[in-house]
Short mmCIF file of C-alpha atoms in Angstrom, two decimals:
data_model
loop_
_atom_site.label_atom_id
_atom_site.label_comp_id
_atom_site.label_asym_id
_atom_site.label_seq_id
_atom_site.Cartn_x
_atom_site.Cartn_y
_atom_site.Cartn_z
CA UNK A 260 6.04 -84.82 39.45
CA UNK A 261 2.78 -83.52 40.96
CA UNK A 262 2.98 -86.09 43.95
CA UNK A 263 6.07 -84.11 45.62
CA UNK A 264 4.44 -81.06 46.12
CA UNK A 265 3.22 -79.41 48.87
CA UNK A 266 0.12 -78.76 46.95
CA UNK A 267 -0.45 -82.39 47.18
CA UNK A 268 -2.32 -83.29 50.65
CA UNK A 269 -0.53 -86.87 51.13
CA UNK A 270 2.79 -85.45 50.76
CA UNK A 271 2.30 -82.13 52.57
CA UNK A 272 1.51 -84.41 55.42
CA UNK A 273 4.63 -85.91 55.31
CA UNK A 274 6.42 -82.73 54.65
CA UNK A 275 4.69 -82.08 58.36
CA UNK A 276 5.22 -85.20 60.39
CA UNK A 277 9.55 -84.93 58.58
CA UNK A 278 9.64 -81.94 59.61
CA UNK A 279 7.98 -82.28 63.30
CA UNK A 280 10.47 -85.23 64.07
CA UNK A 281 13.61 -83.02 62.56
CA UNK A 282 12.95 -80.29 64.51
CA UNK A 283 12.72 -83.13 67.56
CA UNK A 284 15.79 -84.00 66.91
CA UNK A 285 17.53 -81.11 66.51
CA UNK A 286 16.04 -79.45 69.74
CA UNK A 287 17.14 -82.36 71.41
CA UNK A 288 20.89 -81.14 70.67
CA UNK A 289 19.83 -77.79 72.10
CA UNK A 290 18.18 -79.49 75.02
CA UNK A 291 21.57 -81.37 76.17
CA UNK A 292 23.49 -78.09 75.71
CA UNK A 293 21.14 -76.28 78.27
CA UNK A 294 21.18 -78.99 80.70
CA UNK A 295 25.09 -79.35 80.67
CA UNK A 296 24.83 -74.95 81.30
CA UNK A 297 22.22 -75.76 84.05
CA UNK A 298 24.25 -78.55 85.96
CA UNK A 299 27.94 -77.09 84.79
CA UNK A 300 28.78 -80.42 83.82
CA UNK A 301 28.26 -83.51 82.18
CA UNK A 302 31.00 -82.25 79.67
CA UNK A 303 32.94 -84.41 77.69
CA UNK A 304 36.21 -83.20 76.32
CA UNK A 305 38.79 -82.26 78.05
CA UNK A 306 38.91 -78.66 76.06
CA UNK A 307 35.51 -78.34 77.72
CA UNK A 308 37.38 -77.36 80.54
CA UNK A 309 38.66 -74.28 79.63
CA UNK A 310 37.94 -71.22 81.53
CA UNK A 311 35.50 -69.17 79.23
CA UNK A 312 32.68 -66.52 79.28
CA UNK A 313 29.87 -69.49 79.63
CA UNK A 314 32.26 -71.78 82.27
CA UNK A 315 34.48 -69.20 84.43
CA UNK A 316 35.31 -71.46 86.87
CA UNK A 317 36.09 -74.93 85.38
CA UNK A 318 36.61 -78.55 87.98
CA UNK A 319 37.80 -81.78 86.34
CA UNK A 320 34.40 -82.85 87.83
CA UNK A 321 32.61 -81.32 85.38
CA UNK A 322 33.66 -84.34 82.57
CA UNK A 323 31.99 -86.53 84.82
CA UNK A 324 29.17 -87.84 83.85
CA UNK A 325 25.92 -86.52 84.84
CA UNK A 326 22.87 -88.44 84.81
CA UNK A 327 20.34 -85.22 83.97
CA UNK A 328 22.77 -84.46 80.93
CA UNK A 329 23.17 -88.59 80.19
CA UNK A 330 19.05 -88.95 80.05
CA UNK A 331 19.14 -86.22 77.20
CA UNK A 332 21.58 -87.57 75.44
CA UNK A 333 19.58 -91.53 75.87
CA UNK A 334 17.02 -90.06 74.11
CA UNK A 335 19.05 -88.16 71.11
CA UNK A 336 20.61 -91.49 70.72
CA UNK A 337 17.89 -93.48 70.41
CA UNK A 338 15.65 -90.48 67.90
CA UNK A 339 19.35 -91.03 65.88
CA UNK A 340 18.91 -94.50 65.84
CA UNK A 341 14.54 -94.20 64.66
CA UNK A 342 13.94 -91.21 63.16
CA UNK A 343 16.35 -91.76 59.91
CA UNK A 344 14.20 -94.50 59.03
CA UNK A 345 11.04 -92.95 59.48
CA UNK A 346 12.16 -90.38 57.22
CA UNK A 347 12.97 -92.21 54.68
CA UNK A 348 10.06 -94.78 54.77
CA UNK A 349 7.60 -92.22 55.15
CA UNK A 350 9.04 -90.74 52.19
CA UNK A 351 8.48 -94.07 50.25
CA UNK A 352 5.07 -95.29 51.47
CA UNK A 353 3.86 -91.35 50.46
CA UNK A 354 5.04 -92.31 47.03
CA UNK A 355 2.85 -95.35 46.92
CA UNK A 356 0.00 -93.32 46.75
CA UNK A 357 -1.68 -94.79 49.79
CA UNK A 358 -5.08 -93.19 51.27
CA UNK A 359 -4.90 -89.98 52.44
CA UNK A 360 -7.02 -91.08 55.94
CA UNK A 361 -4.42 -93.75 56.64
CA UNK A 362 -1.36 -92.04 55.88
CA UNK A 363 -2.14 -89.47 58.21
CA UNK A 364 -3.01 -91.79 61.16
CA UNK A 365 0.36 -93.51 59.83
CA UNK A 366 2.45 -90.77 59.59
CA UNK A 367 1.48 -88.56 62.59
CA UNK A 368 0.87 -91.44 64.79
CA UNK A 369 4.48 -91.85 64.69
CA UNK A 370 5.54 -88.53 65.47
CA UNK A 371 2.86 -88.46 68.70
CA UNK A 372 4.34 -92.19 69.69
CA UNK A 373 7.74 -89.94 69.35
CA UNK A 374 7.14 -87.49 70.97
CA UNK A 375 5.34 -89.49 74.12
CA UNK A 376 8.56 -91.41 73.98
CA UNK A 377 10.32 -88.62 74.56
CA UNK A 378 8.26 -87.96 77.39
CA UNK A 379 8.06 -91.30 78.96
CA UNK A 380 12.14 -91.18 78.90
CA UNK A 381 12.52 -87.76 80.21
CA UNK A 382 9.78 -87.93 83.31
CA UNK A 383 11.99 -91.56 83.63
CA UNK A 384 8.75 -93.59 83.39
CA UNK A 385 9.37 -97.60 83.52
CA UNK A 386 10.44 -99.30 80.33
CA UNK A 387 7.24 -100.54 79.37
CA UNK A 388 6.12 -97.49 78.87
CA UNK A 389 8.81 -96.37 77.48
CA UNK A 390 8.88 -99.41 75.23
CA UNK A 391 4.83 -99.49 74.57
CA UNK A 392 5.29 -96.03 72.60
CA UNK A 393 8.53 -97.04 70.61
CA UNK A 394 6.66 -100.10 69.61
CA UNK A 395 4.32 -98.27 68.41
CA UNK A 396 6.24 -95.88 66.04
CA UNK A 397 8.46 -99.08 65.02
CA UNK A 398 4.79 -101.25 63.91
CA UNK A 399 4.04 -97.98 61.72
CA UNK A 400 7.75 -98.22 60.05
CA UNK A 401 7.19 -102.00 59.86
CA UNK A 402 3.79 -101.26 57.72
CA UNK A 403 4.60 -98.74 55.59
CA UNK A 404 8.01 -100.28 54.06
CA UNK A 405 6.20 -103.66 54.09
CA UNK A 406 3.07 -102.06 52.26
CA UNK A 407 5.65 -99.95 49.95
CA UNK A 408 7.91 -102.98 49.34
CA UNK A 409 4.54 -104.76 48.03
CA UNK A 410 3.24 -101.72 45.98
CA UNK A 411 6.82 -101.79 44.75
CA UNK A 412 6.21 -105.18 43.59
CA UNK A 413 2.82 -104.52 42.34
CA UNK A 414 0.29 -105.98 44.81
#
């Protein structure tokens, strides 16, 4: 299937803006371990509170929550609760064979309203902006499963 290669421009594309919002998610993981290191806390299992190597010197405090540790973890939850979509309807629209142009104003507008979502959350902006950019990634999944569902259909 010559569509699903990277040779293809519409797919690699895809392959790019997939992989640009996995790797966002993933460092997000890495991001709430080096706050909890930073702040010693936000921790939440009680094994956490083991004395070890990275906490010598463990408080019940530190399974308390902590709001710099809480914000990361906001925004992992809510790239858990997006980005699976966009994956997989991204993946779909790119098989409709839609125009190159539009796919990539599609497809990477996404990931930039991601990642300035990301950014809105962490700098704790006000929800509208939050909301303004993950409106705008959720009116590009909107379009391409409704324009996929009709090539689908054959319109």
């Amino acid at each position: 299937m010559d569509s699903l290669s990277l040779r293809d421009p519409l797919f690699a594309t895809y392959a790019i803006a997939a992989s640009l919002m996995i790797l966002k998610v993933a460092g997000m993981s890495w991001l709430t371990v080096v706050r909890m290191m930073r702040v010693k806390g936000g921790f939440r299992s009680p094994e956490d509170l083991k004395k070890t190597i990275l906490n010598p010197a463990p408080d019940p405090r530190q399974l308390e929550p902590n709001e710099r540790v809480e914000r990361i973890r906001r925004i992992l939850m809510n790239d858990v609760e997006n980005v699976p979509f966009f994956l997989i309807a991204g993946f779909l629209y790119v098989l409709s064979r839609p125009p190159l142009l539009l796919a990539q104003c599609l497809l990477y507008g996404y990931v930039t309203s991601r990642l300035l979502h990301f950014v809105a959350y962490l700098t704790g902006q006000i929800h509208e902006v939050r909301a303004t950019f993950w409106t705008i990634g959720s009116v590009v999944l909107i379009f391409m499963t409704i324009r996929t569902l009709l090539s689908a259909l054959g319109y």
